[in-house]
C-alpha cells in the first residue's frame, strides 16, 4: 500500500508524465466537423409537442334479437352513454432518419433534413375522475332495454364510446395546425443544438410521402 506521505509526489509524477505524453502524441489539428449523425440517432424520437384533449362523446348501442332462420332482427331498445373523454397526445420527429446535406466547413453551415413529425402516442386517460381521467357522465336505457336491462349491451356501449374517443384524440393530434407547431418547435431545438457546436444549420423537412414508416 502506498503511504500517505508519498501520494503528493506520486500524483505530481503522474501529472507530469501525462503532460509530456500529450505533447509528444498530440494529433495534428483538424477541422471541426458537425456532430455525427449517430449522436442524433441515439436520441430516437424528439418530442416537440404535447397536446391535452377533452371532449364529450355520445354513443348509442342498439339491442336487438335475431329472428331464427332469417336475416331479420327485432330492435328491443338501446343503451346511450355520454363519455367525458380526457387524454393527451405527443408529436415527435424520428431523428433516426435525419441526414446532413450541403455541409460547408468554411462557413460552418449545413442543412439537416428531417422526416415530418407524427403522433407518437395518443391516449385516453383512464385515471380516476378527480385526477383528470375520463368518466361516464350518463348511461341511459331506451325502449325495452329499460325493462330488460342487458349488462353486455351496456358494456359494449361503454367500450365503443372509449374506442370512439381514442380515434378522436388521434385525429386531433394529426391536425395540420398541430403538426406545423410541432415542426416549428423541433426546428428550434435542432437549430439550438447544432448552433451550440458552432454550426449554423438550416432545417428542411422531407415530404410526408418520402418519409420511411
Short mmCIF file of N, CA and C in Angstrom, two decimals, residues 6-7 18 20-22 25 38 51-52 63 66 71 80 99 102 117 125 133 159 177 193 199 201 203 213:
data_model
loop_
_atom_site.label_atom_id
_atom_site.label_comp_id
_atom_site.label_asym_id
_atom_site.label_seq_id
_atom_site.Cartn_x
_atom_site.Cartn_y
_atom_site.Cartn_z
N UNK A 6 3.77 9.67 0.50
CA UNK A 6 4.28 9.59 -0.86
C UNK A 6 3.24 9.93 -1.91
N UNK A 7 1.93 10.10 -1.55
CA UNK A 7 0.88 10.36 -2.52
C UNK A 7 1.10 11.65 -3.30
N UNK A 18 1.75 12.67 -17.88
CA UNK A 18 0.60 12.84 -18.78
C UNK A 18 0.79 14.04 -19.69
N UNK A 20 3.68 15.41 -20.65
CA UNK A 20 4.72 15.10 -21.63
C UNK A 20 4.18 14.20 -22.73
N UNK A 21 3.38 13.20 -22.34
CA UNK A 21 2.79 12.28 -23.32
C UNK A 21 1.86 13.02 -24.28
N UNK A 22 1.11 13.99 -23.72
CA UNK A 22 0.19 14.75 -24.56
C UNK A 22 0.93 15.57 -25.60
N UNK A 25 2.41 13.01 -28.22
CA UNK A 25 1.42 12.31 -29.01
C UNK A 25 0.32 13.21 -29.53
N UNK A 38 -24.86 9.66 -35.76
CA UNK A 38 -25.16 8.60 -34.81
C UNK A 38 -25.58 9.18 -33.46
N UNK A 51 -50.13 17.71 -26.44
CA UNK A 51 -51.43 18.37 -26.50
C UNK A 51 -52.43 17.64 -25.61
N UNK A 52 -53.13 18.39 -24.78
CA UNK A 52 -54.19 17.81 -23.97
C UNK A 52 -55.49 17.79 -24.77
N UNK A 63 -79.89 -2.65 -29.08
CA UNK A 63 -80.11 -4.01 -28.57
C UNK A 63 -81.15 -4.65 -29.45
N UNK A 66 -82.10 -11.53 -33.00
CA UNK A 66 -82.22 -12.11 -34.35
C UNK A 66 -83.46 -12.99 -34.44
N UNK A 71 -82.78 -13.26 -41.99
CA UNK A 71 -81.76 -12.23 -41.86
C UNK A 71 -82.29 -11.00 -41.13
N UNK A 80 -77.62 4.29 -24.27
CA UNK A 80 -76.98 5.54 -24.67
C UNK A 80 -76.03 5.99 -23.56
N UNK A 99 -30.59 13.41 -41.73
CA UNK A 99 -29.36 13.37 -42.53
C UNK A 99 -28.88 14.80 -42.80
N UNK A 102 -25.37 19.63 -47.85
CA UNK A 102 -24.75 20.94 -48.10
C UNK A 102 -23.87 21.38 -46.93
N UNK A 117 -42.84 15.46 -38.41
CA UNK A 117 -43.30 14.92 -37.13
C UNK A 117 -44.65 14.22 -37.28
N UNK A 125 -57.17 9.00 -21.12
CA UNK A 125 -56.78 8.76 -19.74
C UNK A 125 -57.84 7.92 -19.03
N UNK A 133 -59.04 12.02 -15.11
CA UNK A 133 -59.32 10.94 -16.03
C UNK A 133 -60.69 11.06 -16.67
N UNK A 159 -67.52 0.43 -24.09
CA UNK A 159 -66.28 0.13 -24.82
C UNK A 159 -66.24 0.84 -26.17
N UNK A 177 -52.54 22.08 -38.15
CA UNK A 177 -52.05 23.14 -37.27
C UNK A 177 -51.19 22.57 -36.15
N UNK A 193 -29.37 23.16 -30.85
CA UNK A 193 -28.44 22.07 -30.56
C UNK A 193 -27.20 22.16 -31.43
N UNK A 199 -22.07 25.45 -35.42
CA UNK A 199 -22.57 25.36 -36.78
C UNK A 199 -23.88 26.10 -36.90
N UNK A 201 -27.21 25.82 -38.72
CA UNK A 201 -27.98 24.87 -39.51
C UNK A 201 -29.23 25.49 -40.15
N UNK A 203 -32.92 23.91 -41.29
CA UNK A 203 -33.75 22.71 -41.16
C UNK A 203 -34.75 22.66 -42.31
N UNK A 213 -41.61 4.53 -42.94
CA UNK A 213 -42.55 4.18 -41.87
C UNK A 213 -41.81 3.87 -40.58
#
